[in-house]
Structures are given as structure tokens and as C-alpha cells.
Coordinates of C-alpha atoms in Angstrom, one line a residue:
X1 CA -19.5 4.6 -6.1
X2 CA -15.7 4.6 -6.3
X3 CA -13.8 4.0 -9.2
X4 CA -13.3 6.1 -12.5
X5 CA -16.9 7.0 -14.3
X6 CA -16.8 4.8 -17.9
X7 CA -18.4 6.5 -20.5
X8 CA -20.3 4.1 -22.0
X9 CA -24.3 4.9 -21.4
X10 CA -25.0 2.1 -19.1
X11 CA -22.4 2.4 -16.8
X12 CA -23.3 6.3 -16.6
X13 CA -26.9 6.0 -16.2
X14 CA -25.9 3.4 -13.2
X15 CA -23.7 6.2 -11.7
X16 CA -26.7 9.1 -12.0
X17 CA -29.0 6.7 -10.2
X18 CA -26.2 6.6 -7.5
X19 CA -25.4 10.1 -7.2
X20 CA -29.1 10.7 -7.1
X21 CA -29.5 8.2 -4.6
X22 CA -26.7 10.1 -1.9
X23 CA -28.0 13.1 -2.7
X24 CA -31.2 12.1 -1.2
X25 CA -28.9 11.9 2.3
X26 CA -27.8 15.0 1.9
X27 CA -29.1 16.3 6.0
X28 CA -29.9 20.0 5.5
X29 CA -33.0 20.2 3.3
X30 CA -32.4 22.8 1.5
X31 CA -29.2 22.1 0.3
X32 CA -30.8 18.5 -0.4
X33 CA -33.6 20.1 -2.7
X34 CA -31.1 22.5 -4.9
X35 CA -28.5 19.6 -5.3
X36 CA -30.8 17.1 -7.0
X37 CA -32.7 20.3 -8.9
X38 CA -29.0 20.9 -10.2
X39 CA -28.5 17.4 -11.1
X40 CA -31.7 17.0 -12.7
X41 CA -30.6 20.0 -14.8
X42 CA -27.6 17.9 -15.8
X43 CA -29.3 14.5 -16.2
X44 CA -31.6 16.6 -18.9
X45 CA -28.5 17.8 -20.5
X46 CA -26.8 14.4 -20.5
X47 CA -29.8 13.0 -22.5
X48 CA -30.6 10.3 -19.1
X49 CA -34.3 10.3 -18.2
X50 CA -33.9 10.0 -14.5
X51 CA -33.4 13.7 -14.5
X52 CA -38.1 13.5 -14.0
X53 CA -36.9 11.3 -10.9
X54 CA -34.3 14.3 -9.5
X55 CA -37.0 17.0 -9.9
X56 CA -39.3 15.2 -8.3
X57 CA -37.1 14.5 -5.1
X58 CA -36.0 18.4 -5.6
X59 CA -39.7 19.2 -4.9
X60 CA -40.0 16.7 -2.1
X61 CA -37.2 18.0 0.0
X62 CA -38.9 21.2 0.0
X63 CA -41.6 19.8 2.3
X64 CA -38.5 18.9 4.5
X65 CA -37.3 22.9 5.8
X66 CA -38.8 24.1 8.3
X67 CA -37.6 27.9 8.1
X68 CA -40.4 29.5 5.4
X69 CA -37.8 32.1 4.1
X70 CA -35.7 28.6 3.0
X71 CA -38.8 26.9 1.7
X72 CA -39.1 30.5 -1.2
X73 CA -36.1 30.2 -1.4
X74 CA -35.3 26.8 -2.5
X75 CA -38.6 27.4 -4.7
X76 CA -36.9 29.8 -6.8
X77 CA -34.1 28.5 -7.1
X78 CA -35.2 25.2 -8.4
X79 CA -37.5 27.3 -10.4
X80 CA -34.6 28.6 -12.6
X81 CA -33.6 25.0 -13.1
X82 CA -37.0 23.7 -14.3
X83 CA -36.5 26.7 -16.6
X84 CA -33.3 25.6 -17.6
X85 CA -34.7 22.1 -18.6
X86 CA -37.4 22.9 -20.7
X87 CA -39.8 23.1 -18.4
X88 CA -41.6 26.5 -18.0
X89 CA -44.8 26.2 -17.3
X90 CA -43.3 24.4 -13.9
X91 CA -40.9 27.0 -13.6
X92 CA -43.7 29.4 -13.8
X93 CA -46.1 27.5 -11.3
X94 CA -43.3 27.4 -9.0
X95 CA -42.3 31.0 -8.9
X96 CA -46.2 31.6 -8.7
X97 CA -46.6 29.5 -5.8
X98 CA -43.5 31.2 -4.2
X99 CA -45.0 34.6 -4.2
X100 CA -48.3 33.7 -2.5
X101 CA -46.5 32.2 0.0
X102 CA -44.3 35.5 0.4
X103 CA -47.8 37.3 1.1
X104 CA -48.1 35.5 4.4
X105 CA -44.7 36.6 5.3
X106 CA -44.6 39.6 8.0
X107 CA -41.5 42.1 8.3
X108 CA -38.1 43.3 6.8
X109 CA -37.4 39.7 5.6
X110 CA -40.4 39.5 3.1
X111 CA -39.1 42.1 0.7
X112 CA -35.6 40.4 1.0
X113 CA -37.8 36.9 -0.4
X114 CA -40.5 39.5 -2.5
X115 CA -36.6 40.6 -4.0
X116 CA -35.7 37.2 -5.2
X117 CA -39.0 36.0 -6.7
X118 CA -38.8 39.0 -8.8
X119 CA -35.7 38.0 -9.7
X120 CA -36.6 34.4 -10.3
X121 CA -39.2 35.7 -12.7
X122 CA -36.5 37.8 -14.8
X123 CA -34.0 34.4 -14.8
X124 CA -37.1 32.7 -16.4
X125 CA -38.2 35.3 -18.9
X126 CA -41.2 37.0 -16.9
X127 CA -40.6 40.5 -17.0
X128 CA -44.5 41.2 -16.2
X129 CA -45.1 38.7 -13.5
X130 CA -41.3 40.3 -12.1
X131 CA -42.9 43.4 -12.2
X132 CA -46.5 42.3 -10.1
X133 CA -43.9 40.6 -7.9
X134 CA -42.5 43.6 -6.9
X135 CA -45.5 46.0 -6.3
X136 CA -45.6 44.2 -3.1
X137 CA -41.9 45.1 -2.0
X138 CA -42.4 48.1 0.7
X139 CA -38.8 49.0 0.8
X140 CA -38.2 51.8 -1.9
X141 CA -34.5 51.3 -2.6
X142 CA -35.3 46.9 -3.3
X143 CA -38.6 47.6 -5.8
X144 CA -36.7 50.1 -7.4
X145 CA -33.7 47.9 -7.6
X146 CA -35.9 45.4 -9.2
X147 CA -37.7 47.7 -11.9
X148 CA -34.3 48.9 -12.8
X149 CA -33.6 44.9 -13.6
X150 CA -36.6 44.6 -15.6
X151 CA -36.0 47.7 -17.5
X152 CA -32.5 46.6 -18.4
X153 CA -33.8 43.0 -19.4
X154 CA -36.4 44.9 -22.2
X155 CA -33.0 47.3 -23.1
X156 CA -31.6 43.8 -23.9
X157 CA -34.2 42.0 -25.4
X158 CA -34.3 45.2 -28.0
X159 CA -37.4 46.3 -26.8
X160 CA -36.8 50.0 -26.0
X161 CA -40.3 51.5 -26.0
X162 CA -41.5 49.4 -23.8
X163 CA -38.7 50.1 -21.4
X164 CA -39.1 53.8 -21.5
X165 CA -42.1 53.2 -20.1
X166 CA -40.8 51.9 -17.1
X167 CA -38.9 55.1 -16.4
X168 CA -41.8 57.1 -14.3
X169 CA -42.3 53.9 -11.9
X170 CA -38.6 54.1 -10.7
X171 CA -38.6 56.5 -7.4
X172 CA -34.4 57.4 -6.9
X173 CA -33.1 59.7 -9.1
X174 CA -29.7 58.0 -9.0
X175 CA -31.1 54.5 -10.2
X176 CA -33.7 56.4 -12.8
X177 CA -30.6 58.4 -13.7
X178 CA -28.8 55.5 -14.6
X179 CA -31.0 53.0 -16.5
X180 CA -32.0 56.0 -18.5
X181 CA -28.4 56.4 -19.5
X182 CA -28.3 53.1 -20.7
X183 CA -31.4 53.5 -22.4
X184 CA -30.2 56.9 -24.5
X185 CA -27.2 54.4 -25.5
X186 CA -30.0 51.6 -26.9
X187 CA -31.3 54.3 -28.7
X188 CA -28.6 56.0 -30.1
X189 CA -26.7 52.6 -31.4
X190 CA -30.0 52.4 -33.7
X191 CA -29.6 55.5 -34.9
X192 CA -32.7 56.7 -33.3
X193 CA -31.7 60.1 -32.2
X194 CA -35.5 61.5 -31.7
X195 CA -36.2 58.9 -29.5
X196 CA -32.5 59.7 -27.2
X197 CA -33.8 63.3 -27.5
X198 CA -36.6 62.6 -25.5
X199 CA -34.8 60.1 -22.8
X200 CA -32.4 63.3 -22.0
X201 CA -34.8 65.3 -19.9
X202 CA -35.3 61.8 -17.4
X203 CA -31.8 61.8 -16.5
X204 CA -31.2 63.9 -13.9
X205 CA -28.0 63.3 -11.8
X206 CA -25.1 65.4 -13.1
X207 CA -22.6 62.5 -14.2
X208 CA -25.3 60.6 -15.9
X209 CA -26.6 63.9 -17.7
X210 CA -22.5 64.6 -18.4
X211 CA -21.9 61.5 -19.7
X212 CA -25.3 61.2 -21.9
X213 CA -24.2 64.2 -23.5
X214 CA -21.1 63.0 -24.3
X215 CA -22.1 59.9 -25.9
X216 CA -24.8 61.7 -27.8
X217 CA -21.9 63.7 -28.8
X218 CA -19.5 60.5 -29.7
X219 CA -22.2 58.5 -31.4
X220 CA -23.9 61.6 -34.0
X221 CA -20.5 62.4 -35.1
X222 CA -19.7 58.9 -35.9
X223 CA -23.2 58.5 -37.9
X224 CA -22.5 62.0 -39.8
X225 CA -25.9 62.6 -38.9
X226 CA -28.2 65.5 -40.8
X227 CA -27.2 69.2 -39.4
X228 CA -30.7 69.6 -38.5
X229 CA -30.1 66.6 -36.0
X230 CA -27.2 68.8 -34.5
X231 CA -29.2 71.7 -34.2
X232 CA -31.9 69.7 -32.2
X233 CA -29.6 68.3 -29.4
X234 CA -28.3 71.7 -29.5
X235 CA -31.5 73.3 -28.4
X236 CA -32.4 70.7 -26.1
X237 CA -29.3 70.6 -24.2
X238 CA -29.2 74.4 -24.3
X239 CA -32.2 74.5 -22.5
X240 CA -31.4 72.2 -19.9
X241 CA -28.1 73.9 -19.4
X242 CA -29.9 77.2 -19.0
X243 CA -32.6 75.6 -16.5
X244 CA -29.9 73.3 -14.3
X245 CA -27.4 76.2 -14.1
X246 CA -25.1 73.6 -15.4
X247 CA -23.3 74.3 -18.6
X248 CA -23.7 70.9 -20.5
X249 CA -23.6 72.2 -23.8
X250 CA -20.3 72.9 -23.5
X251 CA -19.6 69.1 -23.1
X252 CA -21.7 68.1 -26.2
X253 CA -19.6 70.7 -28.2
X254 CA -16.5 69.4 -27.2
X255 CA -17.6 65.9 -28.4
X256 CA -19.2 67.2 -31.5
X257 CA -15.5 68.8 -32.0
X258 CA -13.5 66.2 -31.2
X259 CA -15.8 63.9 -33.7
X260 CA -14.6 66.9 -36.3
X261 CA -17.3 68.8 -36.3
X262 CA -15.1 72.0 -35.3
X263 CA -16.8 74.1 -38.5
X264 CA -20.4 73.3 -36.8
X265 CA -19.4 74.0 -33.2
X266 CA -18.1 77.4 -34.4
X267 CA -21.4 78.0 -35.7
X268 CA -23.1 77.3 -32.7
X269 CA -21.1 79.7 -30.8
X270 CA -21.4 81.9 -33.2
X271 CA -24.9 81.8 -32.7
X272 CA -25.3 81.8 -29.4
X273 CA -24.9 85.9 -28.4
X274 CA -26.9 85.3 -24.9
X275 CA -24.6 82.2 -24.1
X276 CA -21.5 82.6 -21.8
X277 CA -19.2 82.2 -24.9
X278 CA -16.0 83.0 -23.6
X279 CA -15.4 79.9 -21.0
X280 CA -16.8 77.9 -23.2
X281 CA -14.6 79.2 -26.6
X282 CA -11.6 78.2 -24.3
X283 CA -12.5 75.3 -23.2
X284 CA -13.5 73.6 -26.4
X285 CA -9.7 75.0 -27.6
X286 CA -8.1 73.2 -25.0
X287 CA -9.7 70.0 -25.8
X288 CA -8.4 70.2 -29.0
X289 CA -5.2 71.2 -28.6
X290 CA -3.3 68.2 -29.8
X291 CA -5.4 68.2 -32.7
X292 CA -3.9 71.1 -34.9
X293 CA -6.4 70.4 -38.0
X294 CA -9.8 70.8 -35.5
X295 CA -8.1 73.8 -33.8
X296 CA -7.5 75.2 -36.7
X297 CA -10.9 74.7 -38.2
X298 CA -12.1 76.0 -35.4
X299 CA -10.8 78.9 -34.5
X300 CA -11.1 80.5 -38.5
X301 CA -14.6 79.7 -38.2
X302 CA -15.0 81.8 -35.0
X303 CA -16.9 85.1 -35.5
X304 CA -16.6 86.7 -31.8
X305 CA -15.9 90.1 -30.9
X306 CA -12.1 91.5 -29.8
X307 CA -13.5 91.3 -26.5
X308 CA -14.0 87.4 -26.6
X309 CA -11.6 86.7 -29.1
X310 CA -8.6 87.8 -27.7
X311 CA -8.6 86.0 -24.5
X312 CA -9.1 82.9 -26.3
X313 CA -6.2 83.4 -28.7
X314 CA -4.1 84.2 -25.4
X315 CA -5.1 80.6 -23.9
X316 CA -4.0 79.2 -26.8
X317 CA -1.0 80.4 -27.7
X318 CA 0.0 80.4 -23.8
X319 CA -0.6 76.3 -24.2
X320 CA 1.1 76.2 -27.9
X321 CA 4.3 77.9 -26.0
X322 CA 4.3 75.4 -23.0
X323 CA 4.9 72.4 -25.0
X324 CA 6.9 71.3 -28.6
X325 CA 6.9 73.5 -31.0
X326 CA 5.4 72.2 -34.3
X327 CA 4.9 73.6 -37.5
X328 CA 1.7 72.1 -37.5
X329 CA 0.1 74.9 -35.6
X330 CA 1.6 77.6 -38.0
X331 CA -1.8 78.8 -39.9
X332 CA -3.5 78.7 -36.1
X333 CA -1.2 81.1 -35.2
X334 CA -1.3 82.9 -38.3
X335 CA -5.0 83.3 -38.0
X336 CA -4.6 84.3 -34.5
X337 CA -2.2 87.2 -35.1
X338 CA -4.3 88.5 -38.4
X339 CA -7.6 88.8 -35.7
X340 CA -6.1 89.7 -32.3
X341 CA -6.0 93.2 -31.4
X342 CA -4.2 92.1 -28.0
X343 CA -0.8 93.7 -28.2
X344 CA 0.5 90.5 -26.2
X345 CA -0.8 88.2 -28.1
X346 CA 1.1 89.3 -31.0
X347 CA 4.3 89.0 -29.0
X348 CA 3.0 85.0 -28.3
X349 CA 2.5 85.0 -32.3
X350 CA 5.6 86.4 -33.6
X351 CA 7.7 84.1 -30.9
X352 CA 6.1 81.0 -32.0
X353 CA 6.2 81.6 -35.4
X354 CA 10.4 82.3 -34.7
X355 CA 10.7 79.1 -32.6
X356 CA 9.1 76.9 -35.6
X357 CA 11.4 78.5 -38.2
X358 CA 9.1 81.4 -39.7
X359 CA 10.6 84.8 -38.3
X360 CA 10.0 86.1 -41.4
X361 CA 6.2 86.1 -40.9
X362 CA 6.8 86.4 -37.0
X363 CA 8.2 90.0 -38.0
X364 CA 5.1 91.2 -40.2
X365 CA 2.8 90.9 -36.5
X366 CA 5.8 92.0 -34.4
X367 CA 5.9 95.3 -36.8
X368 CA 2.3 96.0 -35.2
X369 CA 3.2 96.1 -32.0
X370 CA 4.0 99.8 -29.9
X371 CA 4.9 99.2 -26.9
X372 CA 8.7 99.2 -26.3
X373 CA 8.6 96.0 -24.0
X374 CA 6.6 94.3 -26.3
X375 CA 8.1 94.8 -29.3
X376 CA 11.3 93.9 -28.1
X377 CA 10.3 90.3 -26.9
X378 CA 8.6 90.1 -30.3
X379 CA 12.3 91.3 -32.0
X380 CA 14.2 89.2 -29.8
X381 CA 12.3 86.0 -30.5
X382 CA 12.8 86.6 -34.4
X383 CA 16.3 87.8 -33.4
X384 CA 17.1 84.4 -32.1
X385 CA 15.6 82.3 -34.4
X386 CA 18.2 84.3 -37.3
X387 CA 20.9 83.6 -34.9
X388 CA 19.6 79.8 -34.8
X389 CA 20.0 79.7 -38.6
X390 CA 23.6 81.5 -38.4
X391 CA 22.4 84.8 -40.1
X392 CA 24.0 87.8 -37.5
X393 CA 22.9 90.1 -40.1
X394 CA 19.4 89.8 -40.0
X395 CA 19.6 88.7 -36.4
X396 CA 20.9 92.6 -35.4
X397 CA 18.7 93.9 -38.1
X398 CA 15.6 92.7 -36.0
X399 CA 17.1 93.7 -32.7
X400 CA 17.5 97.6 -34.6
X401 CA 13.3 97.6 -34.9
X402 CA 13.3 98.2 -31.7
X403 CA 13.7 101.9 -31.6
X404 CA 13.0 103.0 -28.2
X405 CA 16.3 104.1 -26.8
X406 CA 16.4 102.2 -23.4
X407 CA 14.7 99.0 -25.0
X408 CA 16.7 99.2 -28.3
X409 CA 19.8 99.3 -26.7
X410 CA 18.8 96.6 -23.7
X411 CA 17.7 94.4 -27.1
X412 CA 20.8 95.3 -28.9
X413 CA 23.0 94.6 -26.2
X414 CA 21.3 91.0 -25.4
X415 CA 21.6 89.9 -29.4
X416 CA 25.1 90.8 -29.4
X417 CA 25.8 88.9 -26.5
X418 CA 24.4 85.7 -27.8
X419 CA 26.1 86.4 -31.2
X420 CA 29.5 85.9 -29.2
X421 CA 27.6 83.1 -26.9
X422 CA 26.1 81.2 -30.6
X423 CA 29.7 81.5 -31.9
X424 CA 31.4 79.6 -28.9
X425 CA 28.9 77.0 -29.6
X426 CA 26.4 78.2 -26.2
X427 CA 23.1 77.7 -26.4
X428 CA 21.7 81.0 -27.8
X429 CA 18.0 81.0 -27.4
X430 CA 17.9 80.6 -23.6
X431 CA 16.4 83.4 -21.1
X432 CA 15.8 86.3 -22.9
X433 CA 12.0 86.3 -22.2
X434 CA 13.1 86.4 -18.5
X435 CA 16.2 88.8 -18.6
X436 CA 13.8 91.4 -20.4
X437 CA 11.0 90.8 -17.2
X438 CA 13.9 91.4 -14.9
X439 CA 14.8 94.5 -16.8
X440 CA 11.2 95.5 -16.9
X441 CA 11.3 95.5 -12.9
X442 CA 14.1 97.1 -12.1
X443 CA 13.1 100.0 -14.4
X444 CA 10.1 100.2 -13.1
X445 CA 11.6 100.4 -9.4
X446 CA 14.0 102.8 -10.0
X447 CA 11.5 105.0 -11.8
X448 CA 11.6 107.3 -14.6

């Protein structure tokens, strides 16, 4: 059999008759009987009828292995090659044949075999007789291992309904969890949101719930769905928030928010009076804090008390200060210094309106504020960002609001100092935030 193969048809049906032939010596039978089902498989493919001939030694080696786990085995696995070729109704009697012989097996090593008939019977397109195969599999995890399979093969085949009714006969929560996930997804890339609805309540592990609601989240804002859709999962996945002590609706809101649906997620909260709001308001900010157009959107259409309100606005403008400035945030700090009634907040407002190049409007919040301390960070940010622009004038002007006599003159003094500093080319805008909480300290140590 040496030589290179020639590819002209009689020379390479002389060379399968050859291989076929040394396969036959092949010593370990099982090896023996998958080999020439293999090359039967490629003898159909090639067009060369003595693939019938390798078939039929495939299924004579079988009566060759003595060990009956190895004689299933080889069964199914020449099964899925009789499939392969064309020929089911084999492939079916074979598999068939394979699991009344797996009846007669005793102990641990029968739901191993029981395992891969099943399995044989998905590779061949026989969900059903997959599923009868695996009523007989004692061990819990295996069977459900298997119905998980089959429940994935419908998913694929695009036949949904019949594998949410699969669901119930799966026993761990983990593997239920899971296929049900994948399920919700079917249903959701065809737009059929009712039907998701009703997969939600089967999932029940926490990262299969989390991430459900966050692709029923990703997927209705990309389909622009009907508000009355919104309001649905809404209700639903309040519910199951409220009854798993879990708080998963603040998940689907930040999806729905990050899909820009910040108006409706507003709205929601809004709504929501019983709700923890509060964690939740602050949460769904932060997610969209590099997102100035959402945030915005979001936090105008807010309609919470001073009480919920002004933490949030604190959260937010404690983040907007941490990074870049960025004019982009200027109307949500504008709507957060119109609705605060947090004195400190409107210090955070008036400073980052300064740093982005707006103390006029900085000053028109800073005017609102009483409290000496305060109002002279809120002075001394607008201050600086007059000296930044080269206008000492203005720059004093603001430190002169403050008109507490220990504060006003601390304020004054600073200004002046970076007036000299800014005019020696030194970086003016540095520290005062922190030399005014030193100077809070020591005053308070010393006393009145």
C-alpha cells in the first residue's frame, strides 16, 4: 500500500479496498469497529460503494469485545456515523438496540453508558427517544445533564415552546437556572417579550436572574419596545425583588438607562414611594456617569423629596469633581444647584461650575449659601477661576462676599496670595480646598 495515492477513480477505489482490508487487523475490537465505521463514513462521501462493505465489518467487530460497556459503546458511536451517511433508520436501530442492552447493565457504570445513548440519540436528531433514554439514568446530576442537552437542541432548532416545557423535569437549580437563561435570550431575540416574562420566575440562581435582567434590559431598549412592555418587566421584576430580598430592579433600570431610557427610569422611581429609592437613585447615576446626556436626562426628570434628592446630587457631584472637568456636565450641575437644599452641595456646584469656566453662574448658588466655611470655598473656587482668566478684579471682588470677619479675611488673604503666586507664573488654583479644612481645624481646636 506504499506509494503516493493517484487520483484517478480506479486506482482510489483499489487503495479503499486496501485500507479496508488492514483495518480489519486492527487487534483491539473496538478500535477495529469505529475505524472502518469512520471509513465507511468517508467511502460514502468519496462517492466509492465499498463504504456498505466497511459498515458491515464495523458491525461485525462488535461481536468481537468482550467488555459490554465497549460493545454500547462502539454501538453508538458507529451509530452517529450511520447517521452521518444517510442512513437513519440504522442509526436509530442501533442506538435502540444499545439502550436495551444498557437495561441489563448493573451499577454506577450504566448511567455513565444510559449518558451516552442519550447523547447518541441528540447527535442523530432524537430528542424524544434522548429523552426515554434518560428516564432510566438514576444519577440526578447525569439525567439532568442530559435534559439540559435536549432542551438546548429544541432552543436551537427554534422550537422554544416545546423547550419550556422541559423546564419542570430538570431537578438542580443551577442547571434549570441556566438553560432557562438561554431560553429568555431565544425569546427575547424574537421579540417575544410575554413569553421571556414568563421564563423569569424559573430562574432562580442569583447570577442567572442578574444577568436575565440585564439582557431583558439590553434587548427592550434596542427594540424601542411599547412603554406598556416596560411597565410589565417592571412589575414582574419588582415583585421578585421584593419576594428574594434581592434588589434586581435596580439592575433592569440601569440597563433600561444605559439603552437611553433615562426619562422612563425616572418615572419608575418616581413611582415607586414604597421602593428603597435612595441606593437605587445613586446607583443608576453612577452607571451613567460618563454619559452626560442620560445623566442629565435623568436627573431633571427626578421628582424625589430634599431628603432623597440631596444625597444623590452629593454622589454625583463628589464623582464629577474626582475626574476631568467637562463642560459637558454644566446643565447637570445647574439642575442640581436649582434643586438641592444641601448647603454643601452648592459649594460642589459653584466649584465645578468655576473649574469648567462658568463662575459667573457658580456665584448665583454660592450667593445662597450661609455658612462662613462654606461660602468661602464656594468664593474661593470662583475666585480662582477669575484669577485663571487674569481678572484680579473680579477675583478679590468674590473673595469680599465672604463677609464673616475671620473667614473673609482667611479668603482675602489666600486670593491675594495667589494673585502674587498667578503673577510669577505659579500654579494658582492648587490647595485651597485643603488650606481652608486646615484652617477649619485649628479654629475649631483653639476654640472660640
Amino acid at each position: 500500500m506504499g506509494g503516493t495515492v493517484n487520483t484517478s477513480s480506479p486506482e482510489r477505489i483499489k487503495l479503499h479496498s486496501q485500507v479496508i482490508n488492514v483495518a480489519q487487523e486492527i487487534p483491539d475490537p473496538y478500535v477495529r469497529a469505529v475505524t472502518l465505521a469512520r471509513i465507511g463514513h468517508r467511502l460514502y462521501l468519496a462517492g466509492d460503494a465499498n463504504y456498505g462493505k466497511a459498515f458491515s465489518l464495523a458491525l461485525s467487530a462488535i461481536n468481537d469485545i468482550d467488555n459490554p460497556f465497549m460493545v454500547l459503546k462502539a454501538m453508538v458511536d458507529i451509530s452517529k456515523y450511520f447517521h452521518l451517511s444517510g442512513m437513519e433508520e440504522k442509526a436509530k436501530d442501533l442506538l435502540r438496540s444499545a439502550y436495551e442492552g444498557s437495561l441489563l447493565l448493573k451499577g454506577p457504570a450504566r448511567d455513565v453508558v444510559l449518558l451516552d445513548i442519550a447523547r447518541g440519540a441528540l447527535a442523530i436528531g432524537m430528542p424524544d427517544e434522548a429523552l426515554l433514554y434518560s428516564t432510566d439514568i438514576q444519577d440526578i446530576q447525569r439525567r439532568d445533564l442530559i435534559m439540559a442537552e435536549v432542551v438546548q437542541f429544541y432552543i436551537k432548532r427554534g422550537d422554544l415552546r416545546r423547550a419550556s416545557s422541559l423546564l419542570d423535569g430538570v431537578s438542580s437549580e443551577e442547571v434549570k437556572s441556566r438553560i432557562s437563561f438561554e431560553l429568555l435570550n431565544a425569546y427575547l431575540r424574537r421579540g417575544e417579550f410575554a413569553s421571556a416574562l414568563r421564563i423569569l420566575p424559573k430562574i432562580e440562581v442569583y447570577y442567572w436572574v442578574d444577568s436575565s435582567i440585564e439582557e431583558i434590559a439590553k434587548r427592550i431598549s434596542e427594540e424601542d419596545a411599547f412603554e406598556d412592555v416596560y411597565w410589565k418587566f417592571v412589575e414582574a421584576i419588582t415583585e421578585l425583588s421584593m419576594t428574594s430580598g434581592k434588589d434586581y430592579l435596580t439592575t433592569f433600570l440601569i440597563g433600561l438607562s444605559r439603552g437611553g431610557k433615562a426619562r422612563f427610569v425616572a418615572k419608575v422611581l418616581n413611582s415607586l414611594a414604597d421602593f428603597p429609592r435612595a441606593e437605587a437613585v445613586k446607583r443608576i447615576a453612577m452607571a451613567l456617569i460618563s454619559s452626560p446626556r442620560n445623566l442629565e436626562e435623568f436627573i431633571r426628570e427626578l421628582s424625589l423629596p430634599p431628603e432623597e434628592f440631596d444625597p444623590l446630587a452629593r454622589a454625583v457631584m463628589d464623582e464629577l469633581l474626582k475626574g476631568p472637568v467637562s463642560p459637558a456636565y454644566r446643565e447637570v450641575a445647574l439642575i442640581i444647584g436649582r434643586r438641592t437644599e444641601d448647603m454643601a452641595v452648592l459649594v460642589k456646584v459653584s466649584t465645578y461650575l468655576s473649574k469648567i469656566g462658568y463662575p459667573e453662574e457658580a456665584r448665583t448658588f454660592a450667593e445662597q449659601i450661609i455658612d462662613p466655611y462654606l461660602r468661602s470655598l464656594a468664593f474661593g473656587a470662583i475666585a480662582l477661576a477669575h484669577l485663571k482668566r487674569g481678572d484680579i478684579d473680579s477675583a478679590i471682588e468674590a473673595a469680599a462676599e465672604v463677609r464673616d470677619r475671620d473667614w473673609g479675611s482667611w479668603l482675602m488673604g489666600e486670593i491675594l496670595v495667589k494673585v502674587v503666586e498667578s503673577s510669577i507664573g505659579e500654579n494658582a488654583e492648587e490647595e485651597l480646598s485643603e488650606r481652608a479644612r486646615k484652617h477649619k481645624k485649628w479654629r475649631e481646636d483653639i476654640g472660640p
